[in-house]
Amino acid sequence: MKGLCVSKGSVRGKAIIVDSVFATKTIAPGTILIMKTLDRKLLVSLSKNVVGVIAESGNIGSHGAGILRSLKIPCVLRIKDAVSIINDGQEIVIEGEKGEVHWCENEISQGKTATHSQHGTIYKSIATEKFEVTDISVNREWYCPRPERAYQKLRFDIIAPVFGKSGNFLFGLPEATVVQNGFGAIVVKGAPLNVDICKFVLKNPEWLVQKSHERERAIQEIRSTLRAIEIKENSDSIEYYLDIIKIGIKLYRRLFLYSLMSQAISDELLDAYVDFESRSLVMIHQEIYWD
């Protein structure tokens, strides 16, 4: 089947379905995880024996996809009904560059042994016996985490006050300094090292679960707040509509405190914000037009 490659590489292994009884399953060497969606739960499911990941949904900019690329674990997304049509123990071949996934029922009965490539070795290299929050280091030099991502000045001004606070909010570390370079990309100094965040989460998955639940509650509260705001279509004050947008910005900044947990946090609220801001801006446009 054809899907979307988000982490390149070719690998062969045995499938394990990530479902409600996943915790009871044995993750043997050469395991390929089969998931509904590629999300923050991925790290809880990873182990040094995982050599590939297949999911029914997800996107290339997600935190999970970034982690898999860092660990050089091949991953193909958008394989329709993968959890339903693939069985535990089934031999799977991922051809990442082609975005293809192959399996053969006959190979299972023949008892072939799963093999895997060198992919996944970075996971082993960062795995430690113990890694606490006090072991997380910060970068001492300026660096640009996503040089290809240019932000409009307005959006940068909105997120900059809280972007550097994420490390303090999540780990109790000093706040980072955040600026914008001449190309519009974000440049940071004093932020937690990504590899150390990975080490910490891999050794403390319960922290990720707790923060994920906390973040999910915050997302739901923000959704509810945005959708509960009544925008008055006949207000004669443009300041009224600007105040409404300021509420949206304040809530958006709250979400960005979790920015180190995901590279695509805005996507999860995109539908709510588009609806909210569209209603606001339409009203503002009408006020300006009639004035």
PDB file of C-alpha atoms in Angstrom:
ATOM      1  CA  MET A   1       0.000   0.000   0.000  1.00  0.00           C
ATOM      2  CA  LYS A   2       1.102   3.554  -0.685  1.00  0.00           C
ATOM      3  CA  GLY A   3       1.330   6.189   2.032  1.00  0.00           C
ATOM      4  CA  LEU A   4       3.282   9.253   3.153  1.00  0.00           C
ATOM      5  CA  CYS A   5       6.935   8.796   4.111  1.00  0.00           C
ATOM      6  CA  VAL A   6       7.889  11.013   7.069  1.00  0.00           C
ATOM      7  CA  SER A   7      11.103   9.192   8.024  1.00  0.00           C
ATOM      8  CA  LYS A   8      13.084   7.524   5.260  1.00  0.00           C
ATOM      9  CA  GLY A   9      14.708   4.105   5.257  1.00  0.00           C
ATOM     10  CA  SER A  10      13.834   0.519   4.353  1.00  0.00           C
ATOM     11  CA  VAL A  11      13.270  -2.156   6.971  1.00  0.00           C
ATOM     12  CA  ARG A  12      11.672  -5.578   7.485  1.00  0.00           C
ATOM     13  CA  GLY A  13      10.140  -6.721  10.766  1.00  0.00           C
ATOM     14  CA  LYS A  14       7.179  -8.196  12.626  1.00  0.00           C
ATOM     15  CA  ALA A  15       4.074  -6.096  13.265  1.00  0.00           C
ATOM     16  CA  ILE A  16       2.793  -5.208  16.728  1.00  0.00           C
ATOM     17  CA  ILE A  17      -0.535  -3.365  16.938  1.00  0.00           C
ATOM     18  CA  VAL A  18      -0.579  -0.449  19.407  1.00  0.00           C
ATOM     19  CA  ASP A  19      -3.993  -1.021  20.992  1.00  0.00           C
ATOM     20  CA  SER A  20      -5.679  -1.237  24.402  1.00  0.00           C
ATOM     21  CA  VAL A  21      -3.676  -4.361  25.360  1.00  0.00           C
ATOM     22  CA  PHE A  22      -0.373  -3.118  23.918  1.00  0.00           C
ATOM     23  CA  ALA A  23       1.228  -2.949  27.389  1.00  0.00           C
ATOM     24  CA  THR A  24       0.910  -6.743  27.720  1.00  0.00           C
ATOM     25  CA  LYS A  25       2.651  -7.489  24.416  1.00  0.00           C
ATOM     26  CA  THR A  26       6.286  -8.490  24.013  1.00  0.00           C
ATOM     27  CA  ILE A  27       8.292  -6.079  21.887  1.00  0.00           C
ATOM     28  CA  ALA A  28      10.874  -8.380  20.319  1.00  0.00           C
ATOM     29  CA  PRO A  29      13.868  -7.220  18.254  1.00  0.00           C
ATOM     30  CA  GLY A  30      12.749  -6.186  14.782  1.00  0.00           C
ATOM     31  CA  THR A  31       9.313  -4.859  15.794  1.00  0.00           C
ATOM     32  CA  ILE A  32       7.315  -2.537  13.539  1.00  0.00           C
ATOM     33  CA  LEU A  33       4.615  -0.604  15.414  1.00  0.00           C
ATOM     34  CA  ILE A  34       1.186  -0.274  13.782  1.00  0.00           C
ATOM     35  CA  MET A  35      -0.750   2.723  15.127  1.00  0.00           C
ATOM     36  CA  LYS A  36      -3.979   4.603  14.559  1.00  0.00           C
ATOM     37  CA  THR A  37      -2.278   7.982  14.617  1.00  0.00           C
ATOM     38  CA  LEU A  38       1.232   9.315  15.015  1.00  0.00           C
ATOM     39  CA  ASP A  39       0.936  11.479  18.125  1.00  0.00           C
ATOM     40  CA  ARG A  40       2.598  12.193  21.446  1.00  0.00           C
ATOM     41  CA  LYS A  41       1.747   8.670  22.662  1.00  0.00           C
ATOM     42  CA  LEU A  42       4.404   7.350  20.283  1.00  0.00           C
ATOM     43  CA  LEU A  43       7.296   7.894  22.685  1.00  0.00           C
ATOM     44  CA  VAL A  44       5.544   5.839  25.356  1.00  0.00           C
ATOM     45  CA  SER A  45       5.360   2.957  22.866  1.00  0.00           C
ATOM     46  CA  LEU A  46       8.962   3.133  21.632  1.00  0.00           C
ATOM     47  CA  SER A  47      11.702   0.769  22.741  1.00  0.00           C
ATOM     48  CA  LYS A  48      15.139  -0.153  21.427  1.00  0.00           C
ATOM     49  CA  ASN A  49      13.580  -3.114  19.584  1.00  0.00           C
ATOM     50  CA  VAL A  50      11.351  -0.902  17.416  1.00  0.00           C
ATOM     51  CA  VAL A  51      12.756  -0.595  13.875  1.00  0.00           C
ATOM     52  CA  GLY A  52       9.796   0.935  12.035  1.00  0.00           C
ATOM     53  CA  VAL A  53       6.421   2.654  12.476  1.00  0.00           C
ATOM     54  CA  ILE A  54       3.236   2.628  10.376  1.00  0.00           C
ATOM     55  CA  ALA A  55       0.206   4.788  11.187  1.00  0.00           C
ATOM     56  CA  GLU A  56      -3.182   5.450   9.665  1.00  0.00           C
ATOM     57  CA  SER A  57      -2.952   9.214  10.157  1.00  0.00           C
ATOM     58  CA  GLY A  58      -0.454  11.946  11.020  1.00  0.00           C
ATOM     59  CA  ASN A  59       1.667  14.567   9.288  1.00  0.00           C
ATOM     60  CA  ILE A  60       5.291  15.196   8.456  1.00  0.00           C
ATOM     61  CA  GLY A  61       5.529  18.217  10.780  1.00  0.00           C
ATOM     62  CA  SER A  62       4.375  16.378  13.901  1.00  0.00           C
ATOM     63  CA  HIS A  63       6.576  15.893  16.947  1.00  0.00           C
ATOM     64  CA  GLY A  64       6.408  12.102  16.535  1.00  0.00           C
ATOM     65  CA  ALA A  65       7.650  12.308  12.941  1.00  0.00           C
ATOM     66  CA  GLY A  66      10.518  14.542  14.029  1.00  0.00           C
ATOM     67  CA  ILE A  67      11.528  12.093  16.758  1.00  0.00           C
ATOM     68  CA  LEU A  68      11.525   9.167  14.312  1.00  0.00           C
ATOM     69  CA  ARG A  69      13.675  11.096  11.841  1.00  0.00           C
ATOM     70  CA  SER A  70      16.117  11.941  14.629  1.00  0.00           C
ATOM     71  CA  LEU A  71      16.296   8.271  15.625  1.00  0.00           C
ATOM     72  CA  LYS A  72      16.498   7.163  11.954  1.00  0.00           C
ATOM     73  CA  ILE A  73      13.481   4.867  12.351  1.00  0.00           C
ATOM     74  CA  PRO A  74      11.589   4.477   9.038  1.00  0.00           C
ATOM     75  CA  CYS A  75       7.957   5.587   9.140  1.00  0.00           C
ATOM     76  CA  VAL A  76       5.088   5.657   6.631  1.00  0.00           C
ATOM     77  CA  LEU A  77       1.778   7.338   7.468  1.00  0.00           C
ATOM     78  CA  ARG A  78      -1.716   7.373   5.978  1.00  0.00           C
ATOM     79  CA  ILE A  79      -1.940   3.623   5.421  1.00  0.00           C
ATOM     80  CA  LYS A  80      -5.710   3.222   5.415  1.00  0.00           C
ATOM     81  CA  ASP A  81      -7.140   0.780   8.002  1.00  0.00           C
ATOM     82  CA  ALA A  82      -3.623  -0.430   8.899  1.00  0.00           C
ATOM     83  CA  VAL A  83      -4.658  -1.377  12.452  1.00  0.00           C
ATOM     84  CA  SER A  84      -7.540  -3.460  11.102  1.00  0.00           C
ATOM     85  CA  ILE A  85      -5.918  -5.246   8.152  1.00  0.00           C
ATOM     86  CA  ILE A  86      -2.477  -5.963   9.671  1.00  0.00           C
ATOM     87  CA  ASN A  87      -2.177  -8.609  12.387  1.00  0.00           C
ATOM     88  CA  ASP A  88       0.228  -9.005  15.291  1.00  0.00           C
ATOM     89  CA  GLY A  89       3.230 -11.041  14.162  1.00  0.00           C
ATOM     90  CA  GLN A  90       2.708 -10.364  10.486  1.00  0.00           C
ATOM     91  CA  GLU A  91       5.910  -9.758   8.545  1.00  0.00           C
ATOM     92  CA  ILE A  92       6.033  -6.219   7.190  1.00  0.00           C
ATOM     93  CA  VAL A  93       8.375  -4.438   4.795  1.00  0.00           C
ATOM     94  CA  ILE A  94       8.631  -0.642   4.859  1.00  0.00           C
ATOM     95  CA  GLU A  95      10.165   1.105   1.846  1.00  0.00           C
ATOM     96  CA  GLY A  96      10.341   4.609   3.196  1.00  0.00           C
ATOM     97  CA  GLU A  97      11.685   6.437   0.161  1.00  0.00           C
ATOM     98  CA  LYS A  98       8.789   5.075  -1.927  1.00  0.00           C
ATOM     99  CA  GLY A  99       6.245   5.594   0.851  1.00  0.00           C
ATOM    100  CA  GLU A 100       5.247   1.937   0.474  1.00  0.00           C
ATOM    101  CA  VAL A 101       4.307  -0.814   2.916  1.00  0.00           C
ATOM    102  CA  HIS A 102       4.230  -4.493   1.933  1.00  0.00           C
ATOM    103  CA  TRP A 103       3.155  -7.656   3.743  1.00  0.00           C
ATOM    104  CA  CYS A 104       2.589 -11.273   2.808  1.00  0.00           C
ATOM    105  CA  GLU A 105       0.392 -13.766   4.652  1.00  0.00           C
ATOM    106  CA  ASN A 106       2.415 -16.738   3.366  1.00  0.00           C
ATOM    107  CA  GLU A 107       5.647 -15.535   4.906  1.00  0.00           C
ATOM    108  CA  ILE A 108       4.173 -15.830   8.411  1.00  0.00           C
ATOM    109  CA  SER A 109       3.344 -19.509   8.093  1.00  0.00           C
ATOM    110  CA  GLN A 110       6.802 -20.206   6.694  1.00  0.00           C
ATOM    111  CA  GLY A 111       8.253 -18.944   9.971  1.00  0.00           C
ATOM    112  CA  LYS A 112      10.702 -16.483   8.511  1.00  0.00           C
ATOM    113  CA  THR A 113      12.697 -14.507  11.059  1.00  0.00           C
ATOM    114  CA  ALA A 114      12.327 -10.751  11.040  1.00  0.00           C
ATOM    115  CA  THR A 115      15.452  -8.824  10.215  1.00  0.00           C
ATOM    116  CA  HIS A 116      16.160  -5.156  10.433  1.00  0.00           C
ATOM    117  CA  SER A 117      18.658  -2.635   9.183  1.00  0.00           C
ATOM    118  CA  GLN A 118      20.884  -0.258  11.068  1.00  0.00           C
ATOM    119  CA  HIS A 119      17.958   2.125  11.567  1.00  0.00           C
ATOM    120  CA  GLY A 120      17.063   2.710  15.191  1.00  0.00           C
ATOM    121  CA  THR A 121      20.676   2.728  16.399  1.00  0.00           C
ATOM    122  CA  ILE A 122      20.427   6.349  17.510  1.00  0.00           C
ATOM    123  CA  TYR A 123      17.703   5.313  19.951  1.00  0.00           C
ATOM    124  CA  LYS A 124      20.159   2.896  21.562  1.00  0.00           C
ATOM    125  CA  SER A 125      22.857   5.565  21.651  1.00  0.00           C
ATOM    126  CA  ILE A 126      20.702   8.002  23.665  1.00  0.00           C
ATOM    127  CA  ALA A 127      19.091   5.407  25.932  1.00  0.00           C
ATOM    128  CA  THR A 128      20.466   5.677  29.485  1.00  0.00           C
ATOM    129  CA  GLU A 129      19.795   3.858  32.736  1.00  0.00           C
ATOM    130  CA  LYS A 130      18.615   7.055  34.374  1.00  0.00           C
ATOM    131  CA  PHE A 131      17.956  10.590  33.177  1.00  0.00           C
ATOM    132  CA  GLU A 132      16.339  13.213  35.397  1.00  0.00           C
ATOM    133  CA  VAL A 133      15.107  16.710  34.640  1.00  0.00           C
ATOM    134  CA  THR A 134      18.252  18.096  36.303  1.00  0.00           C
ATOM    135  CA  ASP A 135      20.313  16.331  33.615  1.00  0.00           C
ATOM    136  CA  ILE A 136      18.752  18.398  30.812  1.00  0.00           C
ATOM    137  CA  SER A 137      21.272  20.832  29.339  1.00  0.00           C
ATOM    138  CA  VAL A 138      20.585  24.019  27.380  1.00  0.00           C
ATOM    139  CA  ASN A 139      22.281  25.303  24.254  1.00  0.00           C
ATOM    140  CA  ARG A 140      24.873  27.953  25.021  1.00  0.00           C
ATOM    141  CA  GLU A 141      25.089  29.285  21.473  1.00  0.00           C
ATOM    142  CA  TRP A 142      22.505  30.822  19.178  1.00  0.00           C
ATOM    143  CA  TYR A 143      20.842  28.265  16.946  1.00  0.00           C
ATOM    144  CA  CYS A 144      17.964  28.185  14.479  1.00  0.00           C
ATOM    145  CA  PRO A 145      15.785  25.085  15.072  1.00  0.00           C
ATOM    146  CA  ARG A 146      13.804  25.442  11.831  1.00  0.00           C
ATOM    147  CA  PRO A 147      15.734  27.645   9.364  1.00  0.00           C
ATOM    148  CA  GLU A 148      13.264  26.879   6.570  1.00  0.00           C
ATOM    149  CA  ARG A 149      10.315  28.227   8.604  1.00  0.00           C
ATOM    150  CA  ALA A 150       9.829  31.974   8.224  1.00  0.00           C
ATOM    151  CA  TYR A 151       7.326  33.665  10.541  1.00  0.00           C
ATOM    152  CA  GLN A 152       5.400  36.798   9.746  1.00  0.00           C
ATOM    153  CA  LYS A 153       6.414  39.611  12.086  1.00  0.00           C
ATOM    154  CA  LEU A 154       2.962  39.737  13.677  1.00  0.00           C
ATOM    155  CA  ARG A 155       2.945  36.029  14.492  1.00  0.00           C
ATOM    156  CA  PHE A 156       6.478  36.203  15.869  1.00  0.00           C
ATOM    157  CA  ASP A 157       5.486  39.110  18.124  1.00  0.00           C
ATOM    158  CA  ILE A 158       2.549  37.038  19.371  1.00  0.00           C
ATOM    159  CA  ILE A 159       4.516  33.892  20.253  1.00  0.00           C
ATOM    160  CA  ALA A 160       7.924  35.345  21.206  1.00  0.00           C
ATOM    161  CA  PRO A 161       6.962  36.333  24.803  1.00  0.00           C
ATOM    162  CA  VAL A 162       6.057  32.720  25.655  1.00  0.00           C
ATOM    163  CA  PHE A 163       8.161  30.675  23.203  1.00  0.00           C
ATOM    164  CA  GLY A 164      11.241  31.040  25.381  1.00  0.00           C
ATOM    165  CA  LYS A 165       9.290  30.182  28.550  1.00  0.00           C
ATOM    166  CA  SER A 166       8.400  26.640  27.504  1.00  0.00           C
ATOM    167  CA  GLY A 167      11.528  25.118  29.072  1.00  0.00           C
ATOM    168  CA  ASN A 168      10.794  26.918  32.339  1.00  0.00           C
ATOM    169  CA  PHE A 169       7.121  25.943  32.262  1.00  0.00           C
ATOM    170  CA  LEU A 170       7.751  22.241  31.528  1.00  0.00           C
ATOM    171  CA  PHE A 171      11.088  21.548  33.216  1.00  0.00           C
ATOM    172  CA  GLY A 172      11.794  24.458  35.567  1.00  0.00           C
ATOM    173  CA  LEU A 173      14.787  25.598  33.484  1.00  0.00           C
ATOM    174  CA  PRO A 174      15.837  29.239  32.972  1.00  0.00           C
ATOM    175  CA  GLU A 175      13.933  31.060  30.244  1.00  0.00           C
ATOM    176  CA  ALA A 176      15.489  31.063  26.774  1.00  0.00           C
ATOM    177  CA  THR A 177      16.144  34.131  24.647  1.00  0.00           C
ATOM    178  CA  VAL A 178      14.220  34.234  21.369  1.00  0.00           C
ATOM    179  CA  VAL A 179      14.857  36.570  18.406  1.00  0.00           C
ATOM    180  CA  GLN A 180      14.043  36.616  14.713  1.00  0.00           C
ATOM    181  CA  ASN A 181      16.752  36.590  12.049  1.00  0.00           C
ATOM    182  CA  GLY A 182      16.735  38.489   8.774  1.00  0.00           C
ATOM    183  CA  PHE A 183      14.958  35.630   6.995  1.00  0.00           C
ATOM    184  CA  GLY A 184      12.092  35.575   9.490  1.00  0.00           C
ATOM    185  CA  ALA A 185      13.147  32.336  11.212  1.00  0.00           C
ATOM    186  CA  ILE A 186      13.269  31.938  14.989  1.00  0.00           C
ATOM    187  CA  VAL A 187      16.729  31.914  16.612  1.00  0.00           C
ATOM    188  CA  VAL A 188      17.082  30.677  20.190  1.00  0.00           C
ATOM    189  CA  LYS A 189      19.709  30.686  22.933  1.00  0.00           C
ATOM    190  CA  GLY A 190      19.377  28.925  26.282  1.00  0.00           C
ATOM    191  CA  ALA A 191      16.702  26.427  25.196  1.00  0.00           C
ATOM    192  CA  PRO A 192      16.769  22.761  26.305  1.00  0.00           C
ATOM    193  CA  LEU A 193      18.693  20.445  24.001  1.00  0.00           C
ATOM    194  CA  ASN A 194      16.295  18.312  21.957  1.00  0.00           C
ATOM    195  CA  VAL A 195      18.354  15.181  22.505  1.00  0.00           C
ATOM    196  CA  ASP A 196      18.174  15.694  26.281  1.00  0.00           C
ATOM    197  CA  ILE A 197      14.412  16.144  26.115  1.00  0.00           C
ATOM    198  CA  CYS A 198      14.258  12.834  24.246  1.00  0.00           C
ATOM    199  CA  LYS A 199      16.462  11.146  26.850  1.00  0.00           C
ATOM    200  CA  PHE A 200      14.324  12.448  29.683  1.00  0.00           C
ATOM    201  CA  VAL A 201      11.011  11.432  28.103  1.00  0.00           C
ATOM    202  CA  LEU A 202      12.280   7.987  27.117  1.00  0.00           C
ATOM    203  CA  LYS A 203      13.272   7.285  30.709  1.00  0.00           C
ATOM    204  CA  ASN A 204      10.256   9.056  32.244  1.00  0.00           C
ATOM    205  CA  PRO A 205       7.260   8.197  30.035  1.00  0.00           C
ATOM    206  CA  GLU A 206       4.880   8.806  32.921  1.00  0.00           C
ATOM    207  CA  TRP A 207       5.888  12.487  32.798  1.00  0.00           C
ATOM    208  CA  LEU A 208       4.898  12.633  29.125  1.00  0.00           C
ATOM    209  CA  VAL A 209       1.539  10.999  29.853  1.00  0.00           C
ATOM    210  CA  GLN A 210       0.844  13.448  32.696  1.00  0.00           C
ATOM    211  CA  LYS A 211       1.829  16.515  30.652  1.00  0.00           C
ATOM    212  CA  SER A 212      -0.074  15.256  27.627  1.00  0.00           C
ATOM    213  CA  HIS A 213      -3.253  14.960  29.691  1.00  0.00           C
ATOM    214  CA  GLU A 214      -2.622  18.408  31.157  1.00  0.00           C
ATOM    215  CA  ARG A 215      -2.082  19.855  27.718  1.00  0.00           C
ATOM    216  CA  GLU A 216      -5.181  18.153  26.344  1.00  0.00           C
ATOM    217  CA  ARG A 217      -7.257  19.712  29.125  1.00  0.00           C
ATOM    218  CA  ALA A 218      -5.810  23.115  28.268  1.00  0.00           C
ATOM    219  CA  ILE A 219      -6.679  22.590  24.594  1.00  0.00           C
ATOM    220  CA  GLN A 220     -10.259  21.678  25.438  1.00  0.00           C
ATOM    221  CA  GLU A 221     -10.591  24.702  27.739  1.00  0.00           C
ATOM    222  CA  ILE A 222      -9.286  26.967  24.970  1.00  0.00           C
ATOM    223  CA  ARG A 223     -11.679  25.442  22.436  1.00  0.00           C
ATOM    224  CA  SER A 224     -14.605  25.959  24.793  1.00  0.00           C
ATOM    225  CA  THR A 225     -13.605  29.537  25.566  1.00  0.00           C
ATOM    226  CA  LEU A 226     -13.229  30.472  21.907  1.00  0.00           C
ATOM    227  CA  ARG A 227     -16.504  28.918  20.859  1.00  0.00           C
ATOM    228  CA  ALA A 228     -18.392  30.408  23.778  1.00  0.00           C
ATOM    229  CA  ILE A 229     -17.452  33.982  22.902  1.00  0.00           C
ATOM    230  CA  GLU A 230     -20.447  35.755  21.431  1.00  0.00           C
ATOM    231  CA  ILE A 231     -19.439  38.158  18.713  1.00  0.00           C
ATOM    232  CA  LYS A 232     -21.939  40.970  18.398  1.00  0.00           C
ATOM    233  CA  GLU A 233     -22.613  41.688  14.765  1.00  0.00           C
ATOM    234  CA  ASN A 234     -24.083  45.113  15.417  1.00  0.00           C
ATOM    235  CA  SER A 235     -21.494  46.550  17.774  1.00  0.00           C
ATOM    236  CA  ASP A 236     -20.540  50.121  16.900  1.00  0.00           C
ATOM    237  CA  SER A 237     -17.081  49.886  18.483  1.00  0.00           C
ATOM    238  CA  ILE A 238     -14.062  48.546  16.627  1.00  0.00           C
ATOM    239  CA  GLU A 239     -12.289  48.354  20.001  1.00  0.00           C
ATOM    240  CA  TYR A 240     -14.786  45.670  20.958  1.00  0.00           C
ATOM    241  CA  TYR A 241     -13.635  43.406  18.126  1.00  0.00           C
ATOM    242  CA  LEU A 242      -9.965  44.132  18.831  1.00  0.00           C
ATOM    243  CA  ASP A 243     -10.519  43.099  22.460  1.00  0.00           C
ATOM    244  CA  ILE A 244     -11.977  39.808  21.218  1.00  0.00           C
ATOM    245  CA  ILE A 245      -8.883  39.139  19.093  1.00  0.00           C
ATOM    246  CA  LYS A 246      -6.681  39.941  22.094  1.00  0.00           C
ATOM    247  CA  ILE A 247      -8.496  37.207  24.017  1.00  0.00           C
ATOM    248  CA  GLY A 248      -7.631  34.780  21.215  1.00  0.00           C
ATOM    249  CA  ILE A 249      -3.968  35.844  21.312  1.00  0.00           C
ATOM    250  CA  LYS A 250      -3.831  35.351  25.084  1.00  0.00           C
ATOM    251  CA  LEU A 251      -5.210  31.829  24.760  1.00  0.00           C
ATOM    252  CA  TYR A 252      -2.853  31.055  21.859  1.00  0.00           C
ATOM    253  CA  ARG A 253       0.104  32.096  24.006  1.00  0.00           C
ATOM    254  CA  ARG A 254      -1.088  29.768  26.747  1.00  0.00           C
ATOM    255  CA  LEU A 255      -0.894  26.882  24.306  1.00  0.00           C
ATOM    256  CA  PHE A 256       2.628  27.841  23.227  1.00  0.00           C
ATOM    257  CA  LEU A 257       3.903  27.130  26.729  1.00  0.00           C
ATOM    258  CA  TYR A 258       3.775  23.493  25.590  1.00  0.00           C
ATOM    259  CA  SER A 259       5.758  24.192  22.407  1.00  0.00           C
ATOM    260  CA  LEU A 260       8.619  21.845  23.358  1.00  0.00           C
ATOM    261  CA  MET A 261       6.140  18.954  23.380  1.00  0.00           C
ATOM    262  CA  SER A 262       5.102  19.395  19.752  1.00  0.00           C
ATOM    263  CA  GLN A 263       6.168  21.080  16.543  1.00  0.00           C
ATOM    264  CA  ALA A 264       2.603  21.468  15.322  1.00  0.00           C
ATOM    265  CA  ILE A 265       0.628  22.752  18.275  1.00  0.00           C
ATOM    266  CA  SER A 266      -1.269  25.281  16.193  1.00  0.00           C
ATOM    267  CA  ASP A 267      -2.652  22.522  13.959  1.00  0.00           C
ATOM    268  CA  GLU A 268      -4.626  21.025  16.834  1.00  0.00           C
ATOM    269  CA  LEU A 269      -6.623  24.220  17.282  1.00  0.00           C
ATOM    270  CA  LEU A 270      -6.580  25.424  13.709  1.00  0.00           C
ATOM    271  CA  ASP A 271     -10.261  24.756  13.070  1.00  0.00           C
ATOM    272  CA  ALA A 272     -11.340  26.586  16.231  1.00  0.00           C
ATOM    273  CA  TYR A 273      -9.063  29.576  15.604  1.00  0.00           C
ATOM    274  CA  VAL A 274      -9.971  29.894  11.937  1.00  0.00           C
ATOM    275  CA  ASP A 275     -13.649  29.968  12.852  1.00  0.00           C
ATOM    276  CA  PHE A 276     -13.072  32.377  15.748  1.00  0.00           C
ATOM    277  CA  GLU A 277     -10.777  34.803  13.931  1.00  0.00           C
ATOM    278  CA  SER A 278     -12.887  34.726  10.758  1.00  0.00           C
ATOM    279  CA  ARG A 279     -15.978  35.814  12.660  1.00  0.00           C
ATOM    280  CA  SER A 280     -13.990  38.567  14.375  1.00  0.00           C
ATOM    281  CA  LEU A 281     -12.283  39.874  11.245  1.00  0.00           C
ATOM    282  CA  VAL A 282     -15.501  39.867   9.229  1.00  0.00           C
ATOM    283  CA  MET A 283     -17.081  42.115  11.849  1.00  0.00           C
ATOM    284  CA  ILE A 284     -14.053  44.424  11.885  1.00  0.00           C
ATOM    285  CA  HIS A 285     -14.103  44.625   8.073  1.00  0.00           C
ATOM    286  CA  GLN A 286     -17.766  45.581   8.128  1.00  0.00           C
ATOM    287  CA  GLU A 287     -17.115  48.303  10.704  1.00  0.00           C
ATOM    288  CA  ILE A 288     -14.257  49.764   8.658  1.00  0.00           C
ATOM    289  CA  TYR A 289     -16.268  49.557   5.438  1.00  0.00           C
ATOM    290  CA  TRP A 290     -19.338  51.303   6.826  1.00  0.00           C
ATOM    291  CA  ASP A 291     -17.265  53.966   8.575  1.00  0.00           C
TER     292      ASP A 291
END
